[in-house]
Amino acid sequence: RSTFFLQHNPLSPPWRMDADGFVIASEPYPDIVRRDAQDHLDELSDNPFSISPINRQSYGEITDLAERYKIPVYVFNSPMYEGLYTAPAFRAYFDDAQAQVLRLAEEAYFARIVREVMTFPAEQMQTVDHVTLPAAEAFTRWLAEQIRR
């Protein structure tokens, strides 16, 4: 009934995007974050990291544009749930993934690499790599400081 009377529109998302494309995530979901982390850990052994052909091609295109127009491209990690980041099995996977990505970035003259990873507790996140607004603000300040170095 509520859909029929347009009190609920099943075609509209449950989130709101502002004019700049920013979606505010205000509610943390620590239980979902922990389950998401476990799901990631469960998938590691069956899925070794590799850069997909389309991502490798896309990176090449970005590199070409950066070199043509002489603009820096910053390569950095998204914020991450600290419980996943500190799990030994994930770190082995992540370190391999990071090494592969950084090899690509190091070949690009205009690439600027931020190797550090900023982590957050589950109480500031919605999934293992999606933070709430206060954490997003902290991450943005941190990343700006990394870029200023």
mmCIF file of C-alpha atoms in Angstrom:
data_model
loop_
_atom_site.group_PDB
_atom_site.id
_atom_site.type_symbol
_atom_site.label_atom_id
_atom_site.label_comp_id
_atom_site.label_asym_id
_atom_site.label_seq_id
_atom_site.Cartn_x
_atom_site.Cartn_y
_atom_site.Cartn_z
ATOM 1 C CA ARG A 1 0.000 0.000 0.000
ATOM 2 C CA SER A 2 2.698 2.519 0.830
ATOM 3 C CA THR A 3 4.325 2.020 -2.593
ATOM 4 C CA PHE A 4 0.967 2.397 -4.292
ATOM 5 C CA PHE A 5 0.359 5.738 -2.554
ATOM 6 C CA LEU A 6 3.999 6.799 -3.304
ATOM 7 C CA GLN A 7 4.931 6.996 0.343
ATOM 8 C CA HIS A 8 7.740 4.631 -0.559
ATOM 9 C CA ASN A 9 9.339 4.696 -3.981
ATOM 10 C CA PRO A 10 11.136 1.379 -4.670
ATOM 11 C CA LEU A 11 13.035 3.049 -7.516
ATOM 12 C CA SER A 12 14.694 5.706 -5.357
ATOM 13 C CA PRO A 13 17.798 4.852 -3.340
ATOM 14 C CA PRO A 14 17.720 4.933 0.481
ATOM 15 C CA TRP A 15 20.517 7.553 0.484
ATOM 16 C CA ARG A 16 20.771 11.142 -0.705
ATOM 17 C CA MET A 17 23.489 12.597 -2.889
ATOM 18 C CA ASP A 18 24.290 16.305 -2.703
ATOM 19 C CA ALA A 19 24.898 18.506 -5.751
ATOM 20 C CA ASP A 20 28.631 17.689 -5.652
ATOM 21 C CA GLY A 21 27.998 13.939 -5.714
ATOM 22 C CA PHE A 22 28.756 13.425 -2.026
ATOM 23 C CA VAL A 23 26.700 10.876 -0.110
ATOM 24 C CA ILE A 24 26.711 11.472 3.636
ATOM 25 C CA ALA A 25 27.023 8.319 5.686
ATOM 26 C CA SER A 26 26.173 9.285 9.225
ATOM 27 C CA GLU A 27 25.128 6.001 10.818
ATOM 28 C CA PRO A 28 27.885 3.506 11.672
ATOM 29 C CA TYR A 29 27.166 -0.204 11.299
ATOM 30 C CA PRO A 30 29.870 -1.956 13.362
ATOM 31 C CA ASP A 31 28.217 -5.388 13.187
ATOM 32 C CA ILE A 32 28.037 -5.165 9.400
ATOM 33 C CA VAL A 33 31.663 -4.000 9.277
ATOM 34 C CA ARG A 34 32.821 -7.030 11.282
ATOM 35 C CA ARG A 35 30.792 -9.423 9.099
ATOM 36 C CA ASP A 36 32.143 -7.709 5.988
ATOM 37 C CA ALA A 37 35.691 -8.162 7.304
ATOM 38 C CA GLN A 38 35.077 -11.858 7.909
ATOM 39 C CA ASP A 39 33.641 -12.214 4.403
ATOM 40 C CA HIS A 40 36.787 -10.624 2.987
ATOM 41 C CA LEU A 41 38.998 -12.961 5.023
ATOM 42 C CA ASP A 42 36.970 -15.994 3.906
ATOM 43 C CA GLU A 43 37.485 -15.060 0.237
ATOM 44 C CA LEU A 44 41.243 -14.478 0.351
ATOM 45 C CA SER A 45 42.494 -18.012 -0.171
ATOM 46 C CA ASP A 46 40.298 -18.541 -3.242
ATOM 47 C CA ASN A 47 41.074 -15.199 -4.885
ATOM 48 C CA PRO A 48 44.711 -14.176 -5.239
ATOM 49 C CA PHE A 49 45.121 -10.530 -6.178
ATOM 50 C CA SER A 50 45.701 -9.495 -9.755
ATOM 51 C CA ILE A 51 45.172 -6.243 -11.580
ATOM 52 C CA SER A 52 42.432 -6.726 -14.136
ATOM 53 C CA PRO A 53 43.186 -5.889 -17.773
ATOM 54 C CA ILE A 54 40.665 -3.028 -17.771
ATOM 55 C CA ASN A 55 42.188 -1.512 -14.620
ATOM 56 C CA ARG A 56 45.702 -1.844 -16.046
ATOM 57 C CA GLN A 57 44.524 -0.168 -19.267
ATOM 58 C CA SER A 58 42.724 2.565 -17.306
ATOM 59 C CA TYR A 59 45.831 3.282 -15.272
ATOM 60 C CA GLY A 60 47.814 3.573 -18.488
ATOM 61 C CA GLU A 61 45.320 6.094 -19.839
ATOM 62 C CA ILE A 62 45.471 8.141 -16.636
ATOM 63 C CA THR A 63 49.276 8.048 -16.789
ATOM 64 C CA ASP A 64 49.263 9.215 -20.404
ATOM 65 C CA LEU A 65 46.954 12.130 -19.582
ATOM 66 C CA ALA A 66 49.044 13.113 -16.556
ATOM 67 C CA GLU A 67 52.219 13.134 -18.611
ATOM 68 C CA ARG A 68 50.623 14.958 -21.533
ATOM 69 C CA TYR A 69 49.169 17.711 -19.347
ATOM 70 C CA LYS A 70 51.880 17.610 -16.680
ATOM 71 C CA ILE A 71 49.525 17.085 -13.750
ATOM 72 C CA PRO A 72 50.257 14.903 -10.734
ATOM 73 C CA VAL A 73 48.154 11.828 -10.034
ATOM 74 C CA TYR A 74 47.932 10.744 -6.408
ATOM 75 C CA VAL A 75 47.778 7.029 -5.703
ATOM 76 C CA PHE A 76 46.537 6.195 -2.220
ATOM 77 C CA ASN A 77 44.496 3.664 -0.297
ATOM 78 C CA SER A 78 40.961 4.253 0.804
ATOM 79 C CA PRO A 79 40.264 4.349 4.537
ATOM 80 C CA MET A 80 39.953 0.860 5.966
ATOM 81 C CA TYR A 81 38.564 -1.006 8.957
ATOM 82 C CA GLU A 82 41.441 -1.502 11.386
ATOM 83 C CA GLY A 83 40.318 -5.022 12.306
ATOM 84 C CA LEU A 84 40.677 -6.188 8.715
ATOM 85 C CA TYR A 85 43.903 -4.298 8.097
ATOM 86 C CA THR A 86 45.628 -5.894 11.088
ATOM 87 C CA ALA A 87 44.503 -9.469 10.312
ATOM 88 C CA PRO A 88 47.647 -11.397 9.224
ATOM 89 C CA ALA A 89 45.947 -13.180 6.306
ATOM 90 C CA PHE A 90 44.605 -9.910 4.959
ATOM 91 C CA ARG A 91 47.935 -8.119 5.392
ATOM 92 C CA ALA A 92 49.708 -10.749 3.299
ATOM 93 C CA TYR A 93 47.093 -10.275 0.562
ATOM 94 C CA PHE A 94 47.080 -6.487 0.894
ATOM 95 C CA ASP A 95 50.869 -6.188 0.854
ATOM 96 C CA ASP A 96 51.005 -8.202 -2.380
ATOM 97 C CA ALA A 97 48.223 -6.097 -3.907
ATOM 98 C CA GLN A 98 49.887 -2.869 -2.847
ATOM 99 C CA ALA A 99 53.225 -3.981 -4.279
ATOM 100 C CA GLN A 100 51.625 -4.708 -7.670
ATOM 101 C CA VAL A 101 49.789 -1.383 -7.769
ATOM 102 C CA LEU A 102 52.839 0.567 -6.629
ATOM 103 C CA ARG A 103 54.995 -1.036 -9.331
ATOM 104 C CA LEU A 104 52.629 0.483 -11.884
ATOM 105 C CA ALA A 105 52.630 3.836 -10.113
ATOM 106 C CA GLU A 106 56.407 3.976 -9.785
ATOM 107 C CA GLU A 107 56.750 3.676 -13.558
ATOM 108 C CA ALA A 108 54.665 6.822 -14.073
ATOM 109 C CA TYR A 109 56.626 10.065 -13.951
ATOM 110 C CA PHE A 110 53.715 12.124 -12.606
ATOM 111 C CA ALA A 111 52.474 9.621 -10.016
ATOM 112 C CA ARG A 112 52.632 10.692 -6.382
ATOM 113 C CA ILE A 113 52.353 7.738 -4.027
ATOM 114 C CA VAL A 114 50.927 7.793 -0.502
ATOM 115 C CA ARG A 115 51.898 4.409 0.949
ATOM 116 C CA GLU A 116 50.380 4.812 4.394
ATOM 117 C CA VAL A 117 46.920 3.475 5.169
ATOM 118 C CA MET A 118 44.545 5.261 7.524
ATOM 119 C CA THR A 119 42.385 2.862 9.498
ATOM 120 C CA PHE A 120 39.283 3.344 11.620
ATOM 121 C CA PRO A 121 37.396 1.335 14.246
ATOM 122 C CA ALA A 122 34.184 -0.429 13.233
ATOM 123 C CA GLU A 123 32.223 2.191 15.189
ATOM 124 C CA GLN A 124 33.174 4.800 12.559
ATOM 125 C CA MET A 125 32.364 2.729 9.490
ATOM 126 C CA GLN A 126 29.534 1.231 7.458
ATOM 127 C CA THR A 127 31.588 -1.438 5.647
ATOM 128 C CA VAL A 128 35.296 -2.305 5.731
ATOM 129 C CA ASP A 129 36.080 0.539 3.321
ATOM 130 C CA HIS A 130 33.216 3.004 3.733
ATOM 131 C CA VAL A 131 33.495 5.470 6.597
ATOM 132 C CA THR A 132 30.932 7.679 8.272
ATOM 133 C CA LEU A 133 31.037 11.456 7.862
ATOM 134 C CA PRO A 134 33.290 12.230 10.879
ATOM 135 C CA ALA A 135 35.817 9.629 9.729
ATOM 136 C CA ALA A 136 35.589 10.908 6.140
ATOM 137 C CA GLU A 137 36.434 14.387 7.384
ATOM 138 C CA ALA A 138 39.394 13.042 9.372
ATOM 139 C CA PHE A 139 40.578 11.027 6.368
ATOM 140 C CA THR A 140 40.307 14.053 4.080
ATOM 141 C CA ARG A 141 42.393 16.195 6.461
ATOM 142 C CA TRP A 142 44.971 13.395 6.766
ATOM 143 C CA LEU A 143 45.170 12.883 2.998
ATOM 144 C CA ALA A 144 45.543 16.630 2.376
ATOM 145 C CA GLU A 145 48.462 16.626 4.817
ATOM 146 C CA GLN A 146 50.053 13.690 2.988
ATOM 147 C CA ILE A 147 49.741 15.552 -0.310
ATOM 148 C CA ARG A 148 51.282 18.730 1.161
ATOM 149 C CA ARG A 149 54.441 16.838 2.162
#
